């Protein structure tokens, strides 16, 4: 039966029939697309699984890892930081593979579903084998699964919208980010406690169960989604020539500089966890685990996303109109202050002090505010700047900035590690190095933002982005 678009008054929860039984163009409605709840629910559960596993990686590597003899054989702090950031680097490099699979062969829905199953097997490997072999297999499968579905999921959100309800896109990306951080907050509190109380099998097993739930939720929404078909081999030509290639060239300097932000931000799972081990973590009479402090970030996201959307941004815009690139610029400078606090904390520790964990929480507040301005803005900006035929691919190149950031951090940790386990950047000098790197990147970003000229794309339409709206800092 040929596709017949539903009217505004029809039941939007019942997709029109076509040869595949799936909706292939955005619903012509002004309200929220019917597939959004399944995507948001899937994202919350998937992020629980990822951040729960990631939250305990550093502690697992440095305290629980089993050697070939069956005895505890942990990594050094420097080795753990290197491998954590290498894993995150891989997890944000594989989006490029997922994007091409989606746009070339399978479409976004099938790519997400198939790789989610692989993702589940990665969690299973971590839960069953506490040795370096189990760690390598589990992290490899998770890096492939989580990374390859990332650009597809965020682009799949945007694909649900047409011209009539595109005004809701910004709101949904905000909800999307809230879902991510609800899952992240719950898992970052729970999994360190599970590791401490019940050991690695339970601590890694629970995130695996949540990933299975995420996969089931996504499958349940299959008949509600808009399924944009794959385009075949032409995707490779479009990605690097013509309008698609031009879009990537325009965005490349932005992504390279944003990578420096991620090189600092993702150290909350490594350097900041190790730093917290030497701090007074007692809060209202309860001593928190060092890896639980990471929960401050997703908790603060839940507060700061609505605060920035409805109060901070409107207030600033009255005096200084905020474009996406201006938000990112401000966020990068805020990151400089956040890491300066961690450097001062480390100075206090070096001098024999035991600073209160509240100082690290202050750094988290600033870093999370920067994340709201940099990460959420980049997510939406990348989607709108991507030609309609290249949404997943452009989103994957944005995620490469996260990979590049972790490559920077892993590379620095490899270079500064001495053979005896000491560091060429001991104590606070390590944190000041990254603070200075962030400051340089933020200054350069001003020039990139001022000279940027782009074009905005929404499914079913293309509109030129005015320089004042998108291209000034």
Short mmCIF file of C-alpha atoms in Angstrom, two decimals:
data_model
loop_
_atom_site.label_atom_id
_atom_site.label_comp_id
_atom_site.label_asym_id
_atom_site.label_seq_id
_atom_site.Cartn_x
_atom_site.Cartn_y
_atom_site.Cartn_z
CA UNK A 1 0.00 0.00 0.00
CA UNK A 2 1.48 3.43 -0.87
CA UNK A 3 2.31 5.75 2.00
CA UNK A 4 -0.41 8.19 2.96
CA UNK A 5 0.69 10.97 5.34
CA UNK A 6 -1.42 11.22 8.50
CA UNK A 7 -3.39 14.39 9.08
CA UNK A 8 -2.75 16.65 12.05
CA UNK A 9 -5.85 15.23 13.72
CA UNK A 10 -5.07 11.56 13.06
CA UNK A 11 -3.71 9.21 15.69
CA UNK A 12 0.02 10.02 15.50
CA UNK A 13 0.85 6.92 17.52
CA UNK A 14 -0.22 4.66 14.66
CA UNK A 15 2.26 4.90 11.78
CA UNK A 16 0.89 4.69 8.25
CA UNK A 17 1.53 1.43 6.41
CA UNK A 18 4.07 1.12 3.63
CA UNK A 19 5.79 -1.79 1.96
CA UNK A 20 8.11 -2.34 4.94
CA UNK A 21 5.49 -1.52 7.57
CA UNK A 22 7.67 1.37 8.77
CA UNK A 23 7.36 5.13 8.55
CA UNK A 24 10.10 6.47 6.26
CA UNK A 25 9.44 10.22 6.39
CA UNK A 26 8.84 12.50 9.41
CA UNK A 27 5.24 12.72 10.61
CA UNK A 28 3.61 15.99 9.42
CA UNK A 29 2.63 16.96 12.97
CA UNK A 30 3.41 19.91 15.23
CA UNK A 31 3.62 17.77 18.38
CA UNK A 32 6.28 15.40 19.69
CA UNK A 33 7.04 12.39 17.44
CA UNK A 34 5.63 9.10 18.85
CA UNK A 35 9.01 7.30 18.85
CA UNK A 36 10.74 9.76 21.17
CA UNK A 37 9.79 8.05 24.50
CA UNK A 38 11.37 4.77 23.33
CA UNK A 39 14.57 6.53 22.27
CA UNK A 40 14.84 8.50 25.50
CA UNK A 41 14.11 5.41 27.63
CA UNK A 42 16.66 3.39 25.67
CA UNK A 43 19.26 6.12 26.13
CA UNK A 44 18.73 6.32 29.90
CA UNK A 45 19.21 2.54 30.32
CA UNK A 46 22.16 2.38 27.91
CA UNK A 47 23.93 5.26 29.63
CA UNK A 48 23.33 3.55 33.01
CA UNK A 49 25.17 0.52 31.64
CA UNK A 50 28.06 2.51 30.16
CA UNK A 51 28.68 4.97 32.97
CA UNK A 52 28.16 2.35 35.64
CA UNK A 53 30.88 0.21 34.06
CA UNK A 54 33.13 3.21 33.40
CA UNK A 55 32.74 4.55 36.96
CA UNK A 56 34.46 1.51 38.48
CA UNK A 57 37.08 0.86 35.79
CA UNK A 58 39.93 2.78 37.45
CA UNK A 59 39.28 1.25 40.87
CA UNK A 60 38.86 -2.22 39.35
CA UNK A 61 42.15 -1.93 37.47
CA UNK A 62 44.11 -0.63 40.46
CA UNK A 63 42.57 -2.82 43.20
CA UNK A 64 40.67 -5.87 41.92
CA UNK A 65 42.30 -7.09 38.70
CA UNK A 66 43.27 -10.79 38.79
CA UNK A 67 46.50 -12.15 37.32
CA UNK A 68 47.08 -15.46 35.52
CA UNK A 69 47.94 -17.14 38.83
CA UNK A 70 44.53 -16.28 40.26
CA UNK A 71 45.92 -13.73 42.71
CA UNK A 72 45.16 -10.01 42.74
CA UNK A 73 47.53 -8.33 40.24
CA UNK A 74 46.46 -4.68 39.85
CA UNK A 75 47.80 -2.04 37.48
CA UNK A 76 49.72 1.06 38.55
CA UNK A 77 47.89 4.40 38.66
CA UNK A 78 49.63 5.62 35.48
CA UNK A 79 48.83 2.40 33.59
CA UNK A 80 45.20 2.54 34.70
CA UNK A 81 44.85 6.14 33.49
CA UNK A 82 46.42 5.19 30.16
CA UNK A 83 44.09 2.23 29.58
CA UNK A 84 40.93 4.00 30.76
CA UNK A 85 41.53 6.82 28.28
CA UNK A 86 42.54 4.36 25.56
CA UNK A 87 39.20 2.60 26.06
CA UNK A 88 37.26 5.86 25.93
CA UNK A 89 39.27 6.88 22.87
CA UNK A 90 38.23 3.64 21.13
CA UNK A 91 34.61 4.04 22.23
CA UNK A 92 34.46 7.44 20.53
CA UNK A 93 36.42 6.41 17.44
CA UNK A 94 34.09 3.57 16.42
CA UNK A 95 31.16 5.98 15.82
CA UNK A 96 32.64 6.52 12.37
CA UNK A 97 32.19 2.81 11.64
CA UNK A 98 28.63 2.83 12.95
CA UNK A 99 27.70 5.88 10.93
CA UNK A 100 28.90 4.36 7.65
CA UNK A 101 27.19 1.04 8.41
CA UNK A 102 23.94 2.88 9.10
CA UNK A 103 23.99 5.21 6.11
CA UNK A 104 25.51 2.67 3.70
CA UNK A 105 23.92 -0.71 4.52
CA UNK A 106 21.53 -1.13 7.41
CA UNK A 107 19.89 2.16 8.33
CA UNK A 108 20.09 3.62 11.83
CA UNK A 109 17.52 1.34 13.49
CA UNK A 110 19.09 -1.99 12.49
CA UNK A 111 22.62 -0.73 13.19
CA UNK A 112 21.62 0.32 16.71
CA UNK A 113 19.76 -2.94 17.39
CA UNK A 114 22.46 -5.33 16.09
CA UNK A 115 25.35 -3.58 17.82
CA UNK A 116 23.40 -3.31 21.08
CA UNK A 117 23.38 -7.11 21.22
CA UNK A 118 27.18 -7.12 20.79
CA UNK A 119 27.36 -4.49 23.53
CA UNK A 120 25.52 -6.85 25.90
CA UNK A 121 28.13 -9.59 25.30
CA UNK A 122 30.84 -7.10 26.28
CA UNK A 123 29.23 -6.58 29.68
CA UNK A 124 28.91 -10.36 30.03
CA UNK A 125 32.66 -10.80 29.45
CA UNK A 126 33.50 -8.25 32.16
CA UNK A 127 31.14 -9.91 34.63
CA UNK A 128 32.48 -13.45 34.05
CA UNK A 129 36.25 -12.89 33.76
CA UNK A 130 38.19 -10.62 36.17
CA UNK A 131 41.55 -11.12 34.42
CA UNK A 132 43.26 -8.92 31.86
CA UNK A 133 41.87 -11.18 29.12
CA UNK A 134 38.29 -10.68 30.27
CA UNK A 135 38.94 -6.97 30.61
CA UNK A 136 40.34 -6.76 27.08
CA UNK A 137 37.48 -8.74 25.49
CA UNK A 138 34.78 -6.92 27.44
CA UNK A 139 36.11 -3.42 26.82
CA UNK A 140 36.72 -4.16 23.13
CA UNK A 141 33.13 -5.31 22.57
CA UNK A 142 31.73 -2.41 24.61
CA UNK A 143 33.90 0.11 22.77
CA UNK A 144 32.62 -1.22 19.45
CA UNK A 145 29.01 -1.45 20.58
CA UNK A 146 28.62 1.82 22.43
CA UNK A 147 30.72 3.77 19.96
CA UNK A 148 29.13 2.52 16.78
CA UNK A 149 25.58 3.26 17.96
CA UNK A 150 26.32 6.75 19.31
CA UNK A 151 26.01 8.80 16.09
CA UNK A 152 23.08 6.69 14.98
CA UNK A 153 21.10 7.30 18.18
CA UNK A 154 21.55 11.07 18.23
CA UNK A 155 20.86 11.35 14.49
CA UNK A 156 17.88 8.99 14.90
CA UNK A 157 16.42 11.52 17.36
CA UNK A 158 16.67 14.30 14.78
CA UNK A 159 15.23 12.08 12.03
CA UNK A 160 11.94 11.91 13.88
CA UNK A 161 11.33 15.62 13.22
CA UNK A 162 10.04 17.41 10.13
CA UNK A 163 9.53 21.06 9.30
CA UNK A 164 6.32 21.37 11.32
CA UNK A 165 7.76 20.26 14.65
CA UNK A 166 11.45 21.11 14.20
CA UNK A 167 10.98 23.87 16.81
CA UNK A 168 10.84 21.06 19.40
CA UNK A 169 14.26 19.70 18.42
CA UNK A 170 16.21 21.80 20.93
CA UNK A 171 13.88 20.74 23.75
CA UNK A 172 14.22 17.06 22.87
CA UNK A 173 18.01 17.22 22.75
CA UNK A 174 17.81 18.72 26.24
CA UNK A 175 15.60 15.82 27.39
CA UNK A 176 17.96 13.42 25.64
CA UNK A 177 20.83 14.81 27.69
CA UNK A 178 18.79 14.65 30.89
CA UNK A 179 18.04 10.96 30.16
CA UNK A 180 21.75 10.31 29.70
CA UNK A 181 22.53 11.86 33.05
CA UNK A 182 19.66 10.24 34.95
CA UNK A 183 21.11 6.90 33.93
CA UNK A 184 24.65 8.05 34.63
CA UNK A 185 23.81 9.43 38.08
CA UNK A 186 22.01 6.30 39.25
CA UNK A 187 24.74 3.97 38.01
CA UNK A 188 27.65 6.07 39.29
CA UNK A 189 26.18 5.95 42.79
CA UNK A 190 25.20 2.28 42.64
CA UNK A 191 28.01 0.41 40.87
CA UNK A 192 30.90 1.60 43.11
CA UNK A 193 28.85 0.43 46.09
CA UNK A 194 28.19 -2.91 44.37
CA UNK A 195 31.90 -3.30 43.65
CA UNK A 196 32.83 -2.51 47.24
CA UNK A 197 30.13 -4.72 48.73
CA UNK A 198 29.73 -7.64 46.29
CA UNK A 199 32.75 -7.58 43.98
CA UNK A 200 33.30 -7.19 40.21
CA UNK A 201 30.87 -9.86 38.96
CA UNK A 202 27.80 -8.17 40.40
CA UNK A 203 29.13 -4.66 39.80
CA UNK A 204 29.69 -5.37 36.09
CA UNK A 205 26.66 -7.65 35.79
CA UNK A 206 24.05 -5.04 36.76
CA UNK A 207 25.09 -2.62 33.97
CA UNK A 208 24.85 -5.60 31.59
CA UNK A 209 21.25 -6.20 32.65
CA UNK A 210 20.43 -2.53 32.04
CA UNK A 211 21.96 -2.77 28.55
CA UNK A 212 19.69 -5.71 27.80
CA UNK A 213 16.71 -3.62 28.95
CA UNK A 214 17.87 -0.75 26.74
CA UNK A 215 17.98 -3.08 23.73
CA UNK A 216 14.49 -4.39 24.49
CA UNK A 217 13.06 -0.86 24.81
CA UNK A 218 14.51 0.14 21.47
CA UNK A 219 13.09 -2.94 19.75
CA UNK A 220 9.65 -2.18 21.24
CA UNK A 221 9.63 1.23 19.50
CA UNK A 222 10.35 -0.15 16.03
CA UNK A 223 6.85 0.52 14.69
CA UNK A 224 6.75 4.05 16.13
CA UNK A 225 10.03 5.30 14.66
CA UNK A 226 10.72 7.16 11.46
CA UNK A 227 13.19 4.91 9.58
CA UNK A 228 15.34 6.91 7.16
CA UNK A 229 16.55 4.34 4.57
CA UNK A 230 20.28 3.73 3.93
CA UNK A 231 21.66 5.28 0.77
CA UNK A 232 24.12 2.68 -0.45
CA UNK A 233 27.68 3.23 -1.72
CA UNK A 234 27.04 6.88 -2.58
CA UNK A 235 27.44 7.68 1.11
CA UNK A 236 31.24 7.46 0.75
CA UNK A 237 31.27 9.92 -2.13
CA UNK A 238 28.94 12.35 -0.36
CA UNK A 239 30.97 12.21 2.84
CA UNK A 240 34.13 13.64 1.33
CA UNK A 241 33.01 15.63 -1.71
CA UNK A 242 30.50 18.34 -2.49
CA UNK A 243 28.26 19.74 0.21
CA UNK A 244 29.04 17.00 2.72
CA UNK A 245 32.77 17.48 2.42
CA UNK A 246 32.40 21.24 2.77
CA UNK A 247 30.35 20.82 5.95
CA UNK A 248 33.02 18.58 7.48
CA UNK A 249 35.79 21.01 6.54
CA UNK A 250 33.90 23.87 8.19
CA UNK A 251 33.34 21.85 11.35
CA UNK A 252 36.82 20.28 11.60
CA UNK A 253 38.57 23.22 13.39
CA UNK A 254 35.72 23.36 15.92
CA UNK A 255 35.96 19.64 16.65
CA UNK A 256 39.76 19.70 17.00
CA UNK A 257 39.60 22.44 19.63
CA UNK A 258 36.62 20.91 21.44
CA UNK A 259 38.76 17.75 21.72
CA UNK A 260 40.89 19.59 24.28
CA UNK A 261 37.79 20.09 26.42
CA UNK A 262 37.17 16.33 26.35
CA UNK A 263 40.80 15.61 27.23
CA UNK A 264 40.15 17.41 30.52
CA UNK A 265 36.54 16.40 31.09
CA UNK A 266 37.06 12.64 30.86
CA UNK A 267 39.75 12.76 33.53
CA UNK A 268 36.90 12.79 36.04
CA UNK A 269 36.95 8.99 35.54
CA UNK A 270 40.69 8.64 36.08
CA UNK A 271 42.85 11.41 37.59
CA UNK A 272 40.03 12.89 39.67
CA UNK A 273 39.10 9.45 41.08
CA UNK A 274 42.71 8.85 42.11
CA UNK A 275 42.89 12.36 43.57
CA UNK A 276 39.73 11.74 45.62
CA UNK A 277 41.46 8.76 47.27
CA UNK A 278 43.64 11.31 49.13
CA UNK A 279 40.83 13.66 50.16
CA UNK A 280 38.44 13.81 53.09
CA UNK A 281 35.32 12.21 51.52
CA UNK A 282 33.12 12.33 54.61
CA UNK A 283 29.77 13.98 53.88
CA UNK A 284 27.24 14.28 56.71
CA UNK A 285 29.00 11.52 58.62
CA UNK A 286 29.16 9.12 55.65
CA UNK A 287 32.44 8.37 53.90
CA UNK A 288 31.86 8.22 50.14
CA UNK A 289 33.83 5.96 47.83
CA UNK A 290 36.29 7.79 45.58
CA UNK A 291 34.55 6.57 42.41
CA UNK A 292 31.14 7.71 43.68
CA UNK A 293 32.17 11.38 43.53
CA UNK A 294 31.69 11.16 39.75
CA UNK A 295 27.94 11.10 40.43
CA UNK A 296 28.21 14.84 41.08
CA UNK A 297 28.42 15.43 37.32
CA UNK A 298 25.16 13.78 36.17
CA UNK A 299 23.35 15.08 39.27
CA UNK A 300 24.45 18.63 38.46
CA UNK A 301 23.42 18.16 34.81
CA UNK A 302 19.84 17.54 35.94
CA UNK A 303 19.92 20.90 37.73
CA UNK A 304 21.96 22.97 35.31
CA UNK A 305 20.30 21.99 32.01
CA UNK A 306 16.93 23.59 32.91
CA UNK A 307 18.66 26.39 34.83
CA UNK A 308 20.74 27.37 31.81
CA UNK A 309 17.88 26.90 29.32
CA UNK A 310 15.30 28.95 31.21
CA UNK A 311 17.36 31.40 33.29
CA UNK A 312 21.07 31.74 32.52
CA UNK A 313 20.91 31.85 28.71
CA UNK A 314 17.95 34.27 28.53
CA UNK A 315 19.56 36.56 31.11
CA UNK A 316 22.91 36.67 29.28
CA UNK A 317 21.24 37.11 25.89
CA UNK A 318 19.63 40.35 27.04
CA UNK A 319 23.08 41.93 27.08
CA UNK A 320 25.15 39.59 24.90
CA UNK A 321 23.21 37.55 22.30
CA UNK A 322 24.25 33.93 22.66
CA UNK A 323 24.87 31.94 19.49
CA UNK A 324 25.89 28.26 19.69
CA UNK A 325 29.54 29.11 19.10
CA UNK A 326 29.50 31.79 21.77
CA UNK A 327 28.15 29.27 24.28
CA UNK A 328 30.95 26.85 23.42
CA UNK A 329 33.57 29.57 23.77
CA UNK A 330 32.37 30.55 27.24
CA UNK A 331 32.25 26.89 28.27
CA UNK A 332 35.85 26.34 27.28
CA UNK A 333 37.04 29.22 29.46
CA UNK A 334 34.96 27.91 32.39
CA UNK A 335 36.79 24.58 31.99
CA UNK A 336 40.08 26.41 32.63
CA UNK A 337 38.81 27.52 36.05
CA UNK A 338 37.52 24.02 36.85
CA UNK A 339 40.89 22.37 36.27
CA UNK A 340 42.68 25.17 38.13
CA UNK A 341 40.77 24.08 41.23
CA UNK A 342 41.91 20.47 40.79
CA UNK A 343 45.50 21.73 40.49
CA UNK A 344 45.14 23.67 43.73
CA UNK A 345 43.67 20.59 45.43
CA UNK A 346 46.68 18.54 44.34
CA UNK A 347 49.03 21.24 45.66
CA UNK A 348 47.35 20.95 49.06
CA UNK A 349 47.70 17.15 48.99
CA UNK A 350 51.40 17.45 48.06
CA UNK A 351 51.90 19.76 51.04
CA UNK A 352 50.55 17.11 53.40
CA UNK A 353 46.97 18.29 53.60
CA UNK A 354 43.75 16.30 53.31
CA UNK A 355 41.38 18.75 51.61
CA UNK A 356 37.64 18.30 51.84
CA UNK A 357 35.91 16.65 48.92
CA UNK A 358 33.74 19.76 48.71
CA UNK A 359 36.60 21.41 46.80
CA UNK A 360 36.39 18.75 44.12
CA UNK A 361 32.61 19.18 44.07
CA UNK A 362 33.19 22.88 43.36
CA UNK A 363 35.39 21.88 40.43
CA UNK A 364 32.61 19.55 39.28
CA UNK A 365 30.11 22.42 39.37
CA UNK A 366 32.26 24.51 37.04
CA UNK A 367 33.14 21.57 34.78
CA UNK A 368 29.48 20.54 34.50
CA UNK A 369 28.47 24.11 33.64
CA UNK A 370 31.10 23.98 30.91
CA UNK A 371 29.72 20.65 29.71
CA UNK A 372 26.26 22.14 29.34
CA UNK A 373 27.66 24.95 27.21
CA UNK A 374 30.04 22.81 25.17
CA UNK A 375 28.61 19.31 24.85
CA UNK A 376 24.85 19.89 24.53
CA UNK A 377 25.44 22.83 22.20
CA UNK A 378 27.86 20.84 20.02
CA UNK A 379 25.40 17.95 19.81
CA UNK A 380 22.57 20.11 18.49
CA UNK A 381 24.87 22.31 16.40
CA UNK A 382 26.41 19.27 14.69
CA UNK A 383 23.01 17.91 13.74
CA UNK A 384 21.78 21.19 12.28
CA UNK A 385 25.03 21.77 10.35
CA UNK A 386 24.96 18.30 8.77
CA UNK A 387 23.38 17.84 5.33
CA UNK A 388 20.26 15.69 5.57
CA UNK A 389 21.96 12.74 3.87
CA UNK A 390 24.92 12.84 6.30
CA UNK A 391 23.44 13.22 9.76
CA UNK A 392 25.02 10.06 11.25
CA UNK A 393 28.39 10.66 9.61
CA UNK A 394 28.70 14.25 10.82
CA UNK A 395 27.61 13.21 14.32
CA UNK A 396 30.32 10.53 14.24
CA UNK A 397 32.94 13.15 13.35
CA UNK A 398 31.77 15.22 16.32
CA UNK A 399 32.24 12.15 18.53
CA UNK A 400 35.75 11.77 17.11
CA UNK A 401 36.54 14.94 19.05
CA UNK A 402 35.91 12.94 22.25
CA UNK A 403 38.19 10.20 20.94
CA UNK A 404 40.88 12.71 20.05
CA UNK A 405 40.61 14.29 23.49
CA UNK A 406 41.18 10.93 25.18
CA UNK A 407 44.01 10.19 22.75
CA UNK A 408 45.65 13.40 23.96
CA UNK A 409 45.25 12.35 27.60
CA UNK A 410 46.41 8.78 27.02
CA UNK A 411 49.36 10.04 24.98
CA UNK A 412 50.41 12.52 27.65
CA UNK A 413 50.21 9.82 30.33
CA UNK A 414 52.31 7.46 28.18
CA UNK A 415 54.98 10.11 27.55
CA UNK A 416 55.27 11.30 31.15
CA UNK A 417 55.44 7.81 32.71
CA UNK A 418 58.90 6.81 33.93
CA UNK A 419 60.10 3.21 34.02
CA UNK A 420 59.94 3.15 37.82
CA UNK A 421 56.25 4.16 37.84
CA UNK A 422 56.85 7.83 38.66
CA UNK A 423 55.74 10.72 36.46
CA UNK A 424 57.57 13.50 34.64
CA UNK A 425 54.65 15.74 35.62
CA UNK A 426 54.24 14.90 39.30
CA UNK A 427 51.49 16.23 41.52
CA UNK A 428 49.93 19.56 40.64
CA UNK A 429 52.14 20.10 37.57
CA UNK A 430 50.06 17.44 35.77
CA UNK A 431 46.86 19.44 36.33
CA UNK A 432 48.47 22.78 35.48
CA UNK A 433 49.68 21.31 32.17
CA UNK A 434 46.13 20.48 31.11
CA UNK A 435 44.83 23.80 32.44
CA UNK A 436 47.29 25.66 30.22
CA UNK A 437 46.41 23.48 27.23
CA UNK A 438 42.73 24.31 27.71
CA UNK A 439 43.44 28.04 27.94
CA UNK A 440 45.35 27.99 24.64
CA UNK A 441 42.54 26.08 22.92
CA UNK A 442 39.89 28.48 24.25
CA UNK A 443 41.75 31.52 22.93
CA UNK A 444 42.19 29.95 19.49
CA UNK A 445 38.51 28.95 19.46
CA UNK A 446 37.49 32.63 19.55
CA UNK A 447 39.09 33.19 16.16
CA UNK A 448 37.54 30.02 14.72
CA UNK A 449 34.07 30.99 15.95
CA UNK A 450 34.28 34.52 14.53
CA UNK A 451 35.19 33.28 11.06
CA UNK A 452 32.74 30.33 10.91
CA UNK A 453 30.04 30.46 8.23
CA UNK A 454 27.64 27.54 8.03
CA UNK A 455 24.36 26.27 6.68
CA UNK A 456 21.49 24.80 8.66
CA UNK A 457 19.73 21.59 7.61
CA UNK A 458 16.53 20.02 8.96
CA UNK A 459 14.85 16.93 7.47
CA UNK A 460 12.56 18.07 4.60
CA UNK A 461 14.16 21.49 4.38
CA UNK A 462 17.40 23.44 3.95
CA UNK A 463 17.86 27.00 5.08
CA UNK A 464 20.89 29.25 4.99
CA UNK A 465 22.12 30.07 8.44
CA UNK A 466 22.60 33.76 8.92
CA UNK A 467 26.06 34.75 10.03
CA UNK A 468 24.69 36.60 13.02
CA UNK A 469 22.77 33.50 14.17
CA UNK A 470 25.37 30.79 13.64
CA UNK A 471 28.73 32.17 12.63
CA UNK A 472 29.78 34.77 15.16
CA UNK A 473 31.36 34.42 18.57
#
